[in-house]
Amino acid sequence: MFTASSLSGDRPQQYAQLADQARALLHGEPDRIANAANLSALVHHALPRLNWVGFYFFDGTELVVGPFQGLPACVRIPLDRGVCGAAARTRQTQRVDDVHAFPGHIACDAASRSELVVPLVRRGELVGVFDLDSPDPARFDVIDQDGLETLARIYVESLP
Ligand code: SME
């Protein structure tokens, strides 16, 4: 039985603890759906001020929603649309302080004000993206970006 202990210390230390929890949670399990579901739940419960945390998987053409925590979301996102599409297309993390100012942003949950999307790339192949939304403007800073990129890496490394 996995128990997520509460996080302590400064924010980088909290992200280091969360990374340890993620490694323990995913340890020995290669199933991408199982690990995406558990990682979404872990992050959703560990971090404040989020209204959506989850995964989109690349099906060879577009992004298709995977496991998540939050309101029901858009099912398919073409790579030329939205913050998720931009992350997948450029393979660069997209950190958006104000989603209303992002051209082509897709409003799945009208409450979302800022967003962080980390691309998931395994051995040079696009797997999908790890997407977090917040109801607060500019919710994500570089510390969040670093911490969440580490969690995304732990996820990618769990894949066969
Ligand atoms: N806002 C995203 C769409 C996905 S939802 O946030 C869950 C985007 O613009 O790509």
Short mmCIF file of C-alpha atoms and ligand atoms in Angstrom, two decimals:
data_model
loop_
_atom_site.label_atom_id
_atom_site.label_comp_id
_atom_site.label_asym_id
_atom_site.label_seq_id
_atom_site.Cartn_x
_atom_site.Cartn_y
_atom_site.Cartn_z
CA MET A 1 0.00 0.00 0.00
CA PHE A 2 1.47 3.32 -1.07
CA THR A 3 1.21 6.22 1.36
CA ALA A 4 2.00 9.74 0.18
CA SER A 5 3.54 11.56 3.12
CA SER A 6 3.05 15.30 3.28
CA LEU A 7 5.72 17.50 1.78
CA SER A 8 8.04 19.67 3.86
CA GLY A 9 10.88 22.15 3.47
CA ASP A 10 11.26 24.69 0.69
CA ARG A 11 9.65 24.11 -2.70
CA PRO A 12 12.67 22.44 -4.37
CA GLN A 13 12.85 20.10 -1.37
CA GLN A 14 9.12 19.43 -1.67
CA TYR A 15 9.54 18.56 -5.35
CA ALA A 16 12.45 16.25 -4.46
CA GLN A 17 10.18 14.45 -1.97
CA LEU A 18 7.41 14.25 -4.54
CA ALA A 19 9.88 12.77 -7.04
CA ASP A 20 10.84 10.11 -4.47
CA GLN A 21 7.16 9.32 -3.96
CA ALA A 22 6.65 9.08 -7.73
CA ARG A 23 9.61 6.70 -8.12
CA ALA A 24 8.21 4.50 -5.34
CA LEU A 25 4.74 4.58 -6.87
CA LEU A 26 5.88 3.64 -10.38
CA HIS A 27 8.64 1.23 -9.33
CA GLY A 28 8.55 -2.05 -11.24
CA GLU A 29 5.41 -1.17 -13.20
CA PRO A 30 5.73 -0.63 -16.98
CA ASP A 31 2.03 -0.09 -17.82
CA ARG A 32 1.68 3.42 -19.20
CA ILE A 33 -2.00 3.80 -18.28
CA ALA A 34 -1.52 2.59 -14.72
CA ASN A 35 1.46 4.85 -14.16
CA ALA A 36 -0.22 7.88 -15.75
CA ALA A 37 -3.30 7.35 -13.57
CA ASN A 38 -1.31 7.05 -10.36
CA LEU A 39 1.00 9.94 -11.18
CA SER A 40 -1.99 12.19 -11.95
CA ALA A 41 -3.58 11.31 -8.62
CA LEU A 42 -0.32 11.78 -6.71
CA VAL A 43 0.31 15.24 -8.16
CA HIS A 44 -3.32 16.35 -7.90
CA HIS A 45 -3.34 15.58 -4.18
CA ALA A 46 0.16 16.87 -3.46
CA LEU A 47 0.12 20.27 -5.13
CA PRO A 48 -2.23 23.15 -4.37
CA ARG A 49 -4.13 25.38 -6.79
CA LEU A 50 -4.61 22.90 -9.65
CA ASN A 51 -7.87 22.16 -11.45
CA TRP A 52 -6.59 19.61 -13.97
CA VAL A 53 -3.61 17.22 -14.00
CA GLY A 54 -3.22 14.51 -16.57
CA PHE A 55 -1.89 12.95 -19.71
CA TYR A 56 -2.48 13.11 -23.42
CA PHE A 57 -0.97 10.35 -25.56
CA PHE A 58 0.22 10.76 -29.16
CA ASP A 59 -1.53 8.24 -31.41
CA GLY A 60 0.70 8.96 -34.41
CA THR A 61 -1.53 11.77 -35.65
CA GLU A 62 -2.87 13.76 -32.69
CA LEU A 63 -3.06 13.82 -28.91
CA VAL A 64 -5.72 11.67 -27.23
CA VAL A 65 -6.70 12.21 -23.60
CA GLY A 66 -5.40 9.67 -21.10
CA PRO A 67 -5.73 9.33 -17.33
CA PHE A 68 -6.33 12.58 -15.47
CA GLN A 69 -7.81 14.28 -12.42
CA GLY A 70 -10.22 17.13 -13.05
CA LEU A 71 -13.25 17.91 -15.16
CA PRO A 72 -13.91 15.93 -18.35
CA ALA A 73 -11.57 17.19 -21.06
CA CYS A 74 -11.29 17.55 -24.84
CA VAL A 75 -10.60 14.08 -26.21
CA ARG A 76 -8.43 14.86 -29.23
CA ILE A 77 -5.99 17.73 -29.77
CA PRO A 78 -4.25 18.20 -33.13
CA LEU A 79 -0.57 19.10 -32.83
CA ASP A 80 -1.20 22.53 -34.34
CA ARG A 81 -3.67 23.46 -31.61
CA GLY A 82 -3.52 24.52 -28.01
CA VAL A 83 -0.81 24.59 -25.41
CA CYS A 84 -0.64 20.80 -25.48
CA GLY A 85 -0.17 20.76 -29.25
CA ALA A 86 2.61 23.34 -28.95
CA ALA A 87 4.44 21.24 -26.33
CA ALA A 88 4.11 18.11 -28.45
CA ARG A 89 5.14 19.83 -31.70
CA THR A 90 8.13 21.74 -30.31
CA ARG A 91 9.05 19.12 -27.68
CA GLN A 92 9.60 22.06 -25.34
CA THR A 93 7.80 22.62 -22.05
CA GLN A 94 5.13 25.30 -22.41
CA ARG A 95 4.67 27.46 -19.32
CA VAL A 96 1.79 29.84 -19.89
CA ASP A 97 1.02 32.51 -17.28
CA ASP A 98 -2.22 33.60 -18.95
CA VAL A 99 -3.95 31.06 -21.13
CA HIS A 100 -6.31 33.70 -22.51
CA ALA A 101 -3.29 35.37 -24.13
CA PHE A 102 -2.06 32.10 -25.72
CA PRO A 103 -3.12 31.88 -29.38
CA GLY A 104 -5.15 28.72 -29.95
CA HIS A 105 -5.51 27.83 -26.28
CA ILE A 106 -8.23 25.18 -25.84
CA ALA A 107 -10.47 25.91 -22.87
CA CYS A 108 -11.49 22.48 -21.55
CA ASP A 109 -12.27 23.91 -18.12
CA ALA A 110 -13.31 27.57 -18.22
CA ALA A 111 -11.73 28.01 -14.77
CA SER A 112 -8.20 27.47 -16.11
CA ARG A 113 -6.05 30.60 -16.08
CA SER A 114 -2.48 29.27 -16.33
CA GLU A 115 -1.00 26.06 -17.66
CA LEU A 116 2.18 23.98 -17.76
CA VAL A 117 2.63 21.26 -20.38
CA VAL A 118 5.68 18.98 -20.43
CA PRO A 119 6.34 16.88 -23.56
CA LEU A 120 6.97 13.17 -23.02
CA VAL A 121 9.67 11.83 -25.33
CA ARG A 122 10.98 8.26 -25.10
CA ARG A 123 14.07 7.30 -27.15
CA GLY A 124 13.40 10.16 -29.56
CA GLU A 125 9.71 9.25 -30.02
CA LEU A 126 6.86 11.49 -28.89
CA VAL A 127 4.80 9.61 -26.30
CA GLY A 128 2.46 12.45 -25.35
CA VAL A 129 2.31 15.32 -22.87
CA PHE A 130 1.84 15.83 -19.13
CA ASP A 131 -0.56 18.74 -18.65
CA LEU A 132 -1.36 20.80 -15.56
CA ASP A 133 -3.93 23.59 -15.34
CA SER A 134 -4.50 26.11 -12.57
CA PRO A 135 -7.38 28.46 -11.80
CA ASP A 136 -4.76 31.04 -10.73
CA PRO A 137 -2.88 33.26 -13.20
CA ALA A 138 0.90 32.58 -13.31
CA ARG A 139 0.56 29.57 -10.99
CA PHE A 140 3.70 27.88 -12.34
CA ASP A 141 7.24 29.24 -11.99
CA VAL A 142 10.63 27.78 -12.88
CA ILE A 143 10.71 25.74 -9.68
CA ASP A 144 7.42 24.11 -10.67
CA GLN A 145 8.71 23.61 -14.20
CA ASP A 146 11.89 21.89 -12.94
CA GLY A 147 9.97 19.73 -10.48
CA LEU A 148 7.30 18.70 -12.97
CA GLU A 149 9.84 18.00 -15.72
CA THR A 150 11.54 15.63 -13.26
CA LEU A 151 8.22 13.87 -12.60
CA ALA A 152 7.63 13.61 -16.35
CA ARG A 153 11.10 12.07 -16.74
CA ILE A 154 10.33 9.53 -14.00
CA TYR A 155 7.15 8.63 -15.92
CA VAL A 156 8.97 8.27 -19.26
CA GLU A 157 11.67 6.14 -17.64
CA SER A 158 9.00 3.78 -16.28
CA LEU A 159 7.90 2.91 -19.82
CA PRO A 160 9.22 -0.29 -21.42
N1 SME B 1 -5.74 23.74 -22.42
C1 SME B 1 -5.16 22.70 -23.20
C2 SME B 1 -6.16 21.63 -23.52
C3 SME B 1 -6.19 20.52 -22.56
S1 SME B 1 -6.93 20.90 -21.12
O1 SME B 1 -6.25 21.98 -20.44
C4 SME B 1 -7.10 19.60 -20.13
C5 SME B 1 -4.56 23.23 -24.46
O2 SME B 1 -4.74 24.41 -24.80
O3 SME B 1 -3.89 22.47 -25.14
#
